[in-house]
PDB file of C-alpha atoms in Angstrom:
ATOM      1  CA  MET S1253     -52.500 -78.064  -1.464  1.00 52.00           C
ATOM      2  CA  SER S1254     -55.938 -77.418  -2.815  1.00 74.00           C
ATOM      3  CA  ALA S1255     -55.414 -73.930  -4.055  1.00 85.00           C
ATOM      4  CA  LEU S1256     -53.116 -75.561  -6.652  1.00 89.00           C
ATOM      5  CA  GLU S1257     -55.104 -78.492  -7.598  1.00 91.00           C
ATOM      6  CA  GLY S1258     -56.279 -78.272 -11.260  1.00 92.00           C
ATOM      7  CA  HIS S1259     -52.879 -75.982 -11.875  1.00 94.00           C
ATOM      8  CA  LYS S1260     -49.957 -77.394 -13.532  1.00 96.00           C
ATOM      9  CA  VAL S1261     -46.922 -75.749 -11.678  1.00 97.00           C
ATOM     10  CA  VAL S1262     -44.075 -75.224 -13.964  1.00 98.00           C
ATOM     11  CA  ALA S1263     -41.704 -73.444 -11.142  1.00 98.00           C
ATOM     12  CA  ALA S1264     -40.992 -73.475  -7.413  1.00 97.00           C
ATOM     13  CA  VAL S1265     -38.696 -71.409  -5.770  1.00 98.00           C
ATOM     14  CA  ALA S1266     -37.967 -70.610  -2.257  1.00 97.00           C
ATOM     15  CA  GLY S1267     -36.728 -67.985   0.526  1.00 95.00           C
ATOM     16  CA  TRP S1268     -36.616 -67.982   3.995  1.00 93.00           C
ATOM     17  CA  GLU S1269     -39.502 -70.101   5.170  1.00 93.00           C
ATOM     18  CA  PHE S1270     -41.562 -69.074   2.110  1.00 95.00           C
ATOM     19  CA  SER S1271     -42.016 -70.872  -1.237  1.00 96.00           C
ATOM     20  CA  VAL S1272     -43.397 -69.012  -4.502  1.00 97.00           C
ATOM     21  CA  THR S1273     -45.099 -71.435  -7.267  1.00 97.00           C
ATOM     22  CA  LEU S1274     -46.004 -70.308 -10.884  1.00 98.00           C
ATOM     23  CA  THR S1275     -48.367 -72.202 -13.262  1.00 97.00           C
ATOM     24  CA  GLU S1276     -48.622 -72.958 -16.581  1.00 97.00           C
ATOM     25  CA  ASP S1277     -51.157 -70.286 -17.122  1.00 96.00           C
ATOM     26  CA  GLY S1278     -48.806 -67.483 -15.602  1.00 97.00           C
ATOM     27  CA  LYS S1279     -50.504 -67.625 -11.865  1.00 97.00           C
ATOM     28  CA  VAL S1280     -48.354 -67.046  -8.732  1.00 97.00           C
ATOM     29  CA  PHE S1281     -49.512 -68.971  -5.454  1.00 95.00           C
ATOM     30  CA  SER S1282     -47.433 -68.311  -2.210  1.00 95.00           C
ATOM     31  CA  PHE S1283     -47.476 -70.066   1.424  1.00 93.00           C
ATOM     32  CA  GLY S1284     -45.204 -69.927   4.263  1.00 92.00           C
ATOM     33  CA  ALA S1285     -43.786 -66.831   6.511  1.00 90.00           C
ATOM     34  CA  GLY S1286     -44.752 -63.548   5.449  1.00 87.00           C
ATOM     35  CA  GLU S1287     -43.637 -60.885   8.210  1.00 85.00           C
ATOM     36  CA  ALA S1288     -41.792 -59.120   5.412  1.00 86.00           C
ATOM     37  CA  ALA S1289     -44.673 -59.030   2.766  1.00 86.00           C
ATOM     38  CA  GLN S1290     -42.752 -61.403   0.767  1.00 90.00           C
ATOM     39  CA  LEU S1291     -45.890 -63.538   0.023  1.00 89.00           C
ATOM     40  CA  GLY S1292     -47.448 -60.757  -2.095  1.00 88.00           C
ATOM     41  CA  HIS S1293     -50.517 -60.484  -0.037  1.00 82.00           C
ATOM     42  CA  GLY S1294     -49.716 -57.673   1.894  1.00 76.00           C
ATOM     43  CA  LEU S1295     -49.750 -56.550   5.724  1.00 69.00           C
ATOM     44  CA  GLY S1296     -51.658 -55.191   8.765  1.00 59.00           C
ATOM     45  CA  PRO S1297     -55.332 -55.277   9.401  1.00 56.00           C
ATOM     46  CA  GLN S1298     -56.552 -54.200   6.267  1.00 56.00           C
ATOM     47  CA  SER S1299     -54.724 -56.426   4.202  1.00 61.00           C
ATOM     48  CA  PRO S1300     -55.979 -58.477   1.622  1.00 59.00           C
ATOM     49  CA  ALA S1301     -54.666 -61.781   3.424  1.00 60.00           C
ATOM     50  CA  GLN S1302     -56.695 -61.455   6.788  1.00 60.00           C
ATOM     51  CA  SER S1303     -59.472 -63.252   4.749  1.00 62.00           C
ATOM     52  CA  LEU S1304     -57.327 -65.799   3.075  1.00 65.00           C
ATOM     53  CA  GLU S1305     -57.803 -69.425   4.262  1.00 64.00           C
ATOM     54  CA  GLY S1306     -55.259 -70.567   6.368  1.00 65.00           C
ATOM     55  CA  PHE S1307     -53.730 -67.182   7.384  1.00 62.00           C
ATOM     56  CA  LEU S1308     -52.106 -67.326  10.829  1.00 62.00           C
ATOM     57  CA  GLY S1309     -50.147 -63.840  11.973  1.00 63.00           C
ATOM     58  CA  PHE S1310     -48.014 -63.097   8.979  1.00 75.00           C
ATOM     59  CA  ASN S1311     -48.227 -66.775   7.603  1.00 83.00           C
ATOM     60  CA  LEU S1312     -50.016 -68.896   5.211  1.00 85.00           C
ATOM     61  CA  THR S1313     -50.153 -72.606   5.870  1.00 86.00           C
ATOM     62  CA  ILE S1314     -51.813 -73.331   2.745  1.00 87.00           C
ATOM     63  CA  PRO S1315     -50.890 -71.777  -1.056  1.00 91.00           C
ATOM     64  CA  ALA S1316     -52.443 -68.696  -1.984  1.00 89.00           C
ATOM     65  CA  ARG S1317     -52.998 -66.891  -5.140  1.00 92.00           C
ATOM     66  CA  VAL S1318     -51.064 -63.567  -5.353  1.00 92.00           C
ATOM     67  CA  SER S1319     -54.183 -61.258  -5.835  1.00 84.00           C
ATOM     68  CA  ALA S1320     -52.066 -58.640  -6.972  1.00 85.00           C
ATOM     69  CA  LEU S1321     -50.875 -60.073 -10.018  1.00 93.00           C
ATOM     70  CA  GLU S1322     -53.961 -61.069 -11.141  1.00 90.00           C
ATOM     71  CA  GLY S1323     -54.811 -60.124 -14.855  1.00 92.00           C
ATOM     72  CA  SER S1324     -51.034 -60.402 -15.427  1.00 94.00           C
ATOM     73  CA  HIS S1325     -49.365 -63.366 -17.105  1.00 97.00           C
ATOM     74  CA  VAL S1326     -46.273 -63.867 -14.951  1.00 98.00           C
ATOM     75  CA  ALA S1327     -43.383 -65.743 -16.893  1.00 98.00           C
ATOM     76  CA  GLU S1328     -40.618 -66.280 -14.430  1.00 98.00           C
ATOM     77  CA  ILE S1329     -40.262 -65.629 -10.337  1.00 98.00           C
ATOM     78  CA  ALA S1330     -37.355 -65.563  -8.452  1.00 97.00           C
ATOM     79  CA  THR S1331     -36.915 -65.381  -4.538  1.00 96.00           C
ATOM     80  CA  GLY S1332     -34.399 -63.968  -2.111  1.00 93.00           C
ATOM     81  CA  SER S1333     -34.502 -64.661   2.050  1.00 93.00           C
ATOM     82  CA  THR S1334     -37.448 -62.014   2.042  1.00 91.00           C
ATOM     83  CA  HIS S1335     -38.429 -60.802  -1.087  1.00 93.00           C
ATOM     84  CA  CYS S1336     -39.730 -62.028  -4.623  1.00 95.00           C
ATOM     85  CA  VAL S1337     -39.508 -60.840  -8.375  1.00 96.00           C
ATOM     86  CA  ALA S1338     -42.158 -61.930 -10.841  1.00 97.00           C
ATOM     87  CA  ARG S1339     -41.419 -61.204 -14.346  1.00 97.00           C
ATOM     88  CA  MET S1340     -44.453 -60.504 -16.912  1.00 97.00           C
ATOM     89  CA  SER S1341     -44.683 -62.145 -20.319  1.00 97.00           C
ATOM     90  CA  ASP S1342     -44.814 -58.253 -21.622  1.00 96.00           C
ATOM     91  CA  GLY S1343     -41.623 -57.433 -19.824  1.00 95.00           C
ATOM     92  CA  GLY S1344     -42.901 -55.666 -16.966  1.00 94.00           C
ATOM     93  CA  LEU S1345     -41.668 -56.764 -13.631  1.00 94.00           C
ATOM     94  CA  CYS S1346     -43.393 -57.071  -9.808  1.00 93.00           C
ATOM     95  CA  THR S1347     -41.092 -57.419  -6.522  1.00 92.00           C
ATOM     96  CA  PHE S1348     -42.553 -57.303  -3.214  1.00 91.00           C
ATOM     97  CA  GLY S1349     -41.084 -58.052   0.578  1.00 88.00           C
ATOM     98  CA  ALA S1350     -38.186 -56.727   2.215  1.00 88.00           C
ATOM     99  CA  GLY S1351     -36.298 -54.190   0.372  1.00 84.00           C
ATOM    100  CA  LYS S1352     -34.313 -51.994   2.940  1.00 79.00           C
ATOM    101  CA  CYS S1353     -31.254 -52.587   0.889  1.00 77.00           C
ATOM    102  CA  GLY S1354     -32.619 -51.726  -2.462  1.00 80.00           C
ATOM    103  CA  GLU S1355     -33.456 -55.659  -3.273  1.00 79.00           C
ATOM    104  CA  LEU S1356     -36.811 -54.502  -4.689  1.00 82.00           C
ATOM    105  CA  GLY S1357     -35.318 -51.839  -7.444  1.00 81.00           C
ATOM    106  CA  TYR S1358     -36.078 -48.752  -5.323  1.00 70.00           C
ATOM    107  CA  LEU S1359     -35.073 -47.557  -1.710  1.00 52.00           C
TER     108      LEU S1359
END
């Protein structure tokens, strides 16, 4: 878990075959199955996930920082089976993953 080395993990949550961690300084790392974009790294050949160490297909075999949340201080994380919610310390909200039934807050 070298990506988490030097970070104090204060929360860890899991969905269906994926995990998300939150560090003391508000950074989010994810790993596991990602075919519904629930890892927060995007999908497809142009996604940032393509350049991540440990990326295999849609899956990450080692934790990687969710770059879309860089510059934000995340206060809380939660997951469903194939989605993730991050609440920022300023009250903002970020969702990613499968949302066909409105679980991301929009249809």
